[in-house]
PDB file of C-alpha atoms in Angstrom:
ATOM      1  CA  UNK A   1     -44.372  34.550  -4.904  1.00 60.00           C
ATOM      2  CA  UNK A   2     -43.852  37.977  -3.809  1.00 64.00           C
ATOM      3  CA  UNK A   3     -40.640  39.954  -4.574  1.00 65.00           C
ATOM      4  CA  UNK A   4     -39.370  41.635  -1.235  1.00 59.00           C
ATOM      5  CA  UNK A   5     -37.285  44.702  -1.237  1.00 57.00           C
ATOM      6  CA  UNK A   6     -34.440  45.644   0.982  1.00 56.00           C
ATOM      7  CA  UNK A   7     -32.303  49.055   1.060  1.00 48.00           C
ATOM      8  CA  UNK A   8     -28.725  49.319   2.132  1.00 50.00           C
ATOM      9  CA  UNK A   9     -26.408  52.268   2.289  1.00 50.00           C
ATOM     10  CA  UNK A  10     -23.155  52.539   0.654  1.00 53.00           C
ATOM     11  CA  UNK A  11     -22.415  53.469  -2.973  1.00 56.00           C
ATOM     12  CA  UNK A  12     -19.527  55.105  -5.090  1.00 51.00           C
ATOM     13  CA  UNK A  13     -18.988  55.966  -8.675  1.00 51.00           C
ATOM     14  CA  UNK A  14     -15.904  55.993 -11.012  1.00 51.00           C
ATOM     15  CA  UNK A  15     -16.420  57.993 -13.886  1.00 57.00           C
ATOM     16  CA  UNK A  16     -19.891  56.493 -14.926  1.00 84.00           C
ATOM     17  CA  UNK A  17     -19.326  53.276 -12.970  1.00 90.00           C
ATOM     18  CA  UNK A  18     -20.905  52.699  -9.540  1.00 92.00           C
ATOM     19  CA  UNK A  19     -19.768  50.319  -7.085  1.00 91.00           C
ATOM     20  CA  UNK A  20     -21.666  49.342  -4.208  1.00 91.00           C
ATOM     21  CA  UNK A  21     -22.049  46.890  -1.358  1.00 91.00           C
ATOM     22  CA  UNK A  22     -25.670  46.013  -2.555  1.00 92.00           C
ATOM     23  CA  UNK A  23     -26.410  43.326  -0.072  1.00 93.00           C
ATOM     24  CA  UNK A  24     -24.479  42.904   3.348  1.00 93.00           C
ATOM     25  CA  UNK A  25     -24.102  39.572   5.036  1.00 95.00           C
ATOM     26  CA  UNK A  26     -24.789  39.093   8.750  1.00 94.00           C
ATOM     27  CA  UNK A  27     -25.829  42.624   9.280  1.00 92.00           C
ATOM     28  CA  UNK A  28     -29.173  43.508  10.869  1.00 92.00           C
ATOM     29  CA  UNK A  29     -31.541  45.805   9.208  1.00 89.00           C
ATOM     30  CA  UNK A  30     -33.233  48.746  10.398  1.00 86.00           C
ATOM     31  CA  UNK A  31     -36.765  47.776  12.264  1.00 88.00           C
ATOM     32  CA  UNK A  32     -39.282  46.941   9.775  1.00 86.00           C
ATOM     33  CA  UNK A  33     -41.643  45.472  12.500  1.00 90.00           C
ATOM     34  CA  UNK A  34     -38.932  42.764  12.614  1.00 92.00           C
ATOM     35  CA  UNK A  35     -35.190  42.799  12.062  1.00 92.00           C
ATOM     36  CA  UNK A  36     -33.875  40.826   8.907  1.00 94.00           C
ATOM     37  CA  UNK A  37     -30.289  39.553   8.273  1.00 95.00           C
ATOM     38  CA  UNK A  38     -28.834  37.535   5.129  1.00 96.00           C
ATOM     39  CA  UNK A  39     -26.944  34.714   5.597  1.00 97.00           C
ATOM     40  CA  UNK A  40     -23.686  34.446   3.512  1.00 96.00           C
ATOM     41  CA  UNK A  41     -24.216  32.708   0.175  1.00 93.00           C
ATOM     42  CA  UNK A  42     -27.905  32.935   0.662  1.00 96.00           C
ATOM     43  CA  UNK A  43     -28.516  34.373  -3.077  1.00 93.00           C
ATOM     44  CA  UNK A  44     -28.558  32.434  -6.136  1.00 83.00           C
ATOM     45  CA  UNK A  45     -27.350  35.160  -8.577  1.00 87.00           C
ATOM     46  CA  UNK A  46     -28.009  33.161 -11.799  1.00 84.00           C
ATOM     47  CA  UNK A  47     -30.811  34.368 -14.334  1.00 89.00           C
ATOM     48  CA  UNK A  48     -31.114  37.980 -15.255  1.00 95.00           C
ATOM     49  CA  UNK A  49     -30.643  40.369 -12.448  1.00 97.00           C
ATOM     50  CA  UNK A  50     -31.492  44.042 -13.108  1.00 97.00           C
ATOM     51  CA  UNK A  51     -30.141  47.220 -11.678  1.00 96.00           C
ATOM     52  CA  UNK A  52     -32.947  49.852 -10.941  1.00 95.00           C
ATOM     53  CA  UNK A  53     -33.224  53.410  -9.731  1.00 94.00           C
ATOM     54  CA  UNK A  54     -35.531  53.586  -6.666  1.00 91.00           C
ATOM     55  CA  UNK A  55     -36.971  50.293  -7.536  1.00 91.00           C
ATOM     56  CA  UNK A  56     -38.614  51.792 -10.935  1.00 92.00           C
ATOM     57  CA  UNK A  57     -38.589  49.193 -13.796  1.00 93.00           C
ATOM     58  CA  UNK A  58     -38.768  52.230 -15.773  1.00 94.00           C
ATOM     59  CA  UNK A  59     -35.468  53.354 -14.669  1.00 95.00           C
ATOM     60  CA  UNK A  60     -33.375  50.662 -15.811  1.00 96.00           C
ATOM     61  CA  UNK A  61     -29.596  51.371 -15.279  1.00 96.00           C
ATOM     62  CA  UNK A  62     -28.124  47.608 -15.906  1.00 97.00           C
ATOM     63  CA  UNK A  63     -28.560  44.175 -15.992  1.00 97.00           C
ATOM     64  CA  UNK A  64     -26.459  41.102 -15.731  1.00 97.00           C
ATOM     65  CA  UNK A  65     -27.407  39.606 -19.280  1.00 96.00           C
ATOM     66  CA  UNK A  66     -25.767  42.657 -20.948  1.00 96.00           C
ATOM     67  CA  UNK A  67     -23.039  42.734 -18.448  1.00 96.00           C
ATOM     68  CA  UNK A  68     -23.539  46.434 -17.624  1.00 96.00           C
ATOM     69  CA  UNK A  69     -24.419  45.004 -13.942  1.00 97.00           C
ATOM     70  CA  UNK A  70     -21.746  42.811 -12.403  1.00 96.00           C
ATOM     71  CA  UNK A  71     -22.144  40.863  -9.249  1.00 97.00           C
ATOM     72  CA  UNK A  72     -19.751  39.411  -7.119  1.00 95.00           C
ATOM     73  CA  UNK A  73     -20.387  37.217  -3.915  1.00 94.00           C
ATOM     74  CA  UNK A  74     -17.730  38.051  -1.506  1.00 93.00           C
ATOM     75  CA  UNK A  75     -17.252  37.263   2.361  1.00 93.00           C
ATOM     76  CA  UNK A  76     -18.844  40.970   2.969  1.00 92.00           C
ATOM     77  CA  UNK A  77     -21.857  40.197   0.707  1.00 95.00           C
ATOM     78  CA  UNK A  78     -23.288  40.794  -2.641  1.00 95.00           C
ATOM     79  CA  UNK A  79     -21.086  43.626  -4.575  1.00 94.00           C
ATOM     80  CA  UNK A  80     -22.159  45.421  -7.494  1.00 95.00           C
ATOM     81  CA  UNK A  81     -20.592  47.155 -10.183  1.00 94.00           C
ATOM     82  CA  UNK A  82     -23.104  49.409 -12.254  1.00 95.00           C
ATOM     83  CA  UNK A  83     -22.067  50.906 -15.632  1.00 94.00           C
ATOM     84  CA  UNK A  84     -24.460  53.708 -15.893  1.00 93.00           C
ATOM     85  CA  UNK A  85     -25.791  54.367 -19.468  1.00 93.00           C
ATOM     86  CA  UNK A  86     -25.214  57.544 -21.153  1.00 91.00           C
ATOM     87  CA  UNK A  87     -28.524  59.139 -20.753  1.00 92.00           C
ATOM     88  CA  UNK A  88     -30.050  62.178 -18.716  1.00 92.00           C
ATOM     89  CA  UNK A  89     -30.860  59.687 -16.015  1.00 92.00           C
ATOM     90  CA  UNK A  90     -27.598  58.007 -15.855  1.00 91.00           C
ATOM     91  CA  UNK A  91     -25.691  61.628 -15.786  1.00 90.00           C
ATOM     92  CA  UNK A  92     -28.056  62.652 -13.110  1.00 91.00           C
ATOM     93  CA  UNK A  93     -27.739  59.762 -11.215  1.00 91.00           C
ATOM     94  CA  UNK A  94     -23.626  59.842 -11.320  1.00 90.00           C
ATOM     95  CA  UNK A  95     -24.124  63.406 -10.018  1.00 90.00           C
ATOM     96  CA  UNK A  96     -26.171  62.636  -7.175  1.00 91.00           C
ATOM     97  CA  UNK A  97     -24.091  59.905  -5.873  1.00 89.00           C
ATOM     98  CA  UNK A  98     -20.916  62.009  -6.473  1.00 87.00           C
ATOM     99  CA  UNK A  99     -22.570  64.768  -4.385  1.00 88.00           C
ATOM    100  CA  UNK A 100     -23.386  62.413  -1.834  1.00 86.00           C
ATOM    101  CA  UNK A 101     -27.335  62.924  -1.975  1.00 90.00           C
ATOM    102  CA  UNK A 102     -27.681  59.294  -2.935  1.00 89.00           C
ATOM    103  CA  UNK A 103     -25.680  56.625  -0.786  1.00 86.00           C
ATOM    104  CA  UNK A 104     -27.742  53.723  -0.644  1.00 89.00           C
ATOM    105  CA  UNK A 105     -28.697  50.279  -2.114  1.00 91.00           C
ATOM    106  CA  UNK A 106     -31.709  47.967  -2.010  1.00 89.00           C
ATOM    107  CA  UNK A 107     -32.461  44.840  -3.503  1.00 91.00           C
ATOM    108  CA  UNK A 108     -35.666  42.801  -4.597  1.00 91.00           C
ATOM    109  CA  UNK A 109     -35.676  38.877  -3.869  1.00 91.00           C
ATOM    110  CA  UNK A 110     -37.937  36.091  -3.711  1.00 92.00           C
ATOM    111  CA  UNK A 111     -37.576  34.051  -0.278  1.00 93.00           C
ATOM    112  CA  UNK A 112     -37.079  30.528  -0.709  1.00 94.00           C
ATOM    113  CA  UNK A 113     -35.976  29.652   2.884  1.00 96.00           C
ATOM    114  CA  UNK A 114     -36.005  31.807   5.785  1.00 95.00           C
ATOM    115  CA  UNK A 115     -35.761  31.197   9.617  1.00 96.00           C
ATOM    116  CA  UNK A 116     -37.632  33.367  12.415  1.00 95.00           C
ATOM    117  CA  UNK A 117     -36.471  34.092  15.869  1.00 95.00           C
ATOM    118  CA  UNK A 118     -39.651  35.100  17.983  1.00 95.00           C
ATOM    119  CA  UNK A 119     -37.627  35.142  21.154  1.00 96.00           C
ATOM    120  CA  UNK A 120     -36.386  38.627  20.375  1.00 92.00           C
ATOM    121  CA  UNK A 121     -38.347  41.899  20.156  1.00 93.00           C
ATOM    122  CA  UNK A 122     -38.829  42.495  17.509  1.00 93.00           C
ATOM    123  CA  UNK A 123     -38.437  39.346  15.842  1.00 94.00           C
ATOM    124  CA  UNK A 124     -35.452  38.323  13.890  1.00 95.00           C
ATOM    125  CA  UNK A 125     -35.705  36.774  10.144  1.00 95.00           C
ATOM    126  CA  UNK A 126     -32.803  35.634   8.710  1.00 96.00           C
ATOM    127  CA  UNK A 127     -32.558  34.795   4.845  1.00 95.00           C
ATOM    128  CA  UNK A 128     -30.941  31.360   4.356  1.00 97.00           C
ATOM    129  CA  UNK A 129     -32.158  30.963   0.531  1.00 96.00           C
ATOM    130  CA  UNK A 130     -33.506  33.478  -1.874  1.00 94.00           C
ATOM    131  CA  UNK A 131     -33.421  34.401  -5.504  1.00 93.00           C
ATOM    132  CA  UNK A 132     -32.148  37.709  -6.353  1.00 94.00           C
ATOM    133  CA  UNK A 133     -34.288  39.729  -8.730  1.00 94.00           C
ATOM    134  CA  UNK A 134     -33.081  43.512  -8.457  1.00 94.00           C
ATOM    135  CA  UNK A 135     -30.234  45.858  -7.097  1.00 95.00           C
ATOM    136  CA  UNK A 136     -31.339  49.260  -7.068  1.00 92.00           C
ATOM    137  CA  UNK A 137     -29.849  52.683  -6.050  1.00 92.00           C
ATOM    138  CA  UNK A 138     -31.789  54.323  -3.148  1.00 89.00           C
ATOM    139  CA  UNK A 139     -31.853  57.455  -0.783  1.00 85.00           C
ATOM    140  CA  UNK A 140     -33.661  55.315   1.737  1.00 79.00           C
ATOM    141  CA  UNK A 141     -31.811  52.087   2.447  1.00 77.00           C
ATOM    142  CA  UNK A 142     -33.231  49.285   4.967  1.00 76.00           C
ATOM    143  CA  UNK A 143     -29.539  48.027   5.771  1.00 78.00           C
ATOM    144  CA  UNK A 144     -27.351  51.034   6.783  1.00 76.00           C
ATOM    145  CA  UNK A 145     -24.236  48.968   6.066  1.00 77.00           C
ATOM    146  CA  UNK A 146     -24.735  49.207   2.419  1.00 77.00           C
ATOM    147  CA  UNK A 147     -23.125  51.642   0.371  1.00 73.00           C
ATOM    148  CA  UNK A 148     -22.446  53.114  -3.098  1.00 75.00           C
ATOM    149  CA  UNK A 149     -20.007  55.716  -4.107  1.00 65.00           C
ATOM    150  CA  UNK A 150     -18.184  56.998  -7.384  1.00 60.00           C
ATOM    151  CA  UNK A 151     -14.805  55.274  -7.424  1.00 50.00           C
ATOM    152  CA  UNK A 152     -13.469  58.655  -8.999  1.00 45.00           C
ATOM    153  CA  UNK A 153     -13.545  59.767  -5.392  1.00 35.00           C
ATOM    154  CA  UNK A 154     -11.925  57.182  -3.783  1.00 34.00           C
ATOM    155  CA  UNK A 155      -9.002  57.411  -6.600  1.00 35.00           C
ATOM    156  CA  UNK A 156      -8.459  60.905  -6.134  1.00 42.00           C
ATOM    157  CA  UNK A 157      -8.465  60.488  -2.259  1.00 39.00           C
ATOM    158  CA  UNK A 158      -5.806  57.784  -2.815  1.00 35.00           C
ATOM    159  CA  UNK A 159      -3.798  59.819  -5.019  1.00 40.00           C
ATOM    160  CA  UNK A 160      -3.452  62.761  -2.283  1.00 43.00           C
ATOM    161  CA  UNK A 161      -2.291  60.400   0.092  1.00 37.00           C
ATOM    162  CA  UNK A 162       0.408  58.581  -1.629  1.00 39.00           C
ATOM    163  CA  UNK A 163       3.172  59.321   0.705  1.00 39.00           C
ATOM    164  CA  UNK A 164       1.337  58.182   3.900  1.00 42.00           C
ATOM    165  CA  UNK A 165       1.607  54.720   5.065  1.00 45.00           C
ATOM    166  CA  UNK A 166      -0.222  51.736   4.103  1.00 49.00           C
ATOM    167  CA  UNK A 167      -2.576  51.461   7.032  1.00 52.00           C
ATOM    168  CA  UNK A 168      -3.112  55.441   7.076  1.00 53.00           C
ATOM    169  CA  UNK A 169      -4.136  54.904   3.322  1.00 47.00           C
ATOM    170  CA  UNK A 170      -6.508  52.422   3.817  1.00 49.00           C
ATOM    171  CA  UNK A 171      -8.211  54.190   6.689  1.00 49.00           C
ATOM    172  CA  UNK A 172      -8.618  57.464   4.382  1.00 48.00           C
ATOM    173  CA  UNK A 173     -10.108  55.429   1.539  1.00 47.00           C
ATOM    174  CA  UNK A 174     -12.604  54.002   3.958  1.00 49.00           C
ATOM    175  CA  UNK A 175     -13.635  57.303   5.065  1.00 52.00           C
ATOM    176  CA  UNK A 176     -14.550  58.078   1.472  1.00 45.00           C
ATOM    177  CA  UNK A 177     -16.694  54.913   1.363  1.00 42.00           C
TER     178      UNK A 177
END
């Protein structure tokens, strides 16, 4: 079994907690020689999933077994919350996300079932069942629909727009993410 890795954009942080759409459902990846999509509910989230920085096992920043990584299977995809460690790497990573230098997510997985459509150019691969092994914060995502942000930015933005309508407030928050 080979662990495959894919990157996505979209990351935020609140204080020292990163929030991200780590795996978007029904979203096309960038061209990797083929295009890939993840079907809803494709991932088995059981077991120990690790949060890494740039797929480096030496840069462990959280894990599900210690509850420093929390995963949620939503309509949009797999959402992640990572409590960054109080280390130089954790502090540096929070700063890089807050500045916007790093805004993407990636993931490592083992495919259990996939479907290929060779009638498209490039071919389309749809992952229908897989085991998630890692999520990773990255500067180079394969899925542009991913994101990671520091929630504190979103919260301060929301505080500035208290007097606006609910719709305007939601639109302003989406700009942050």
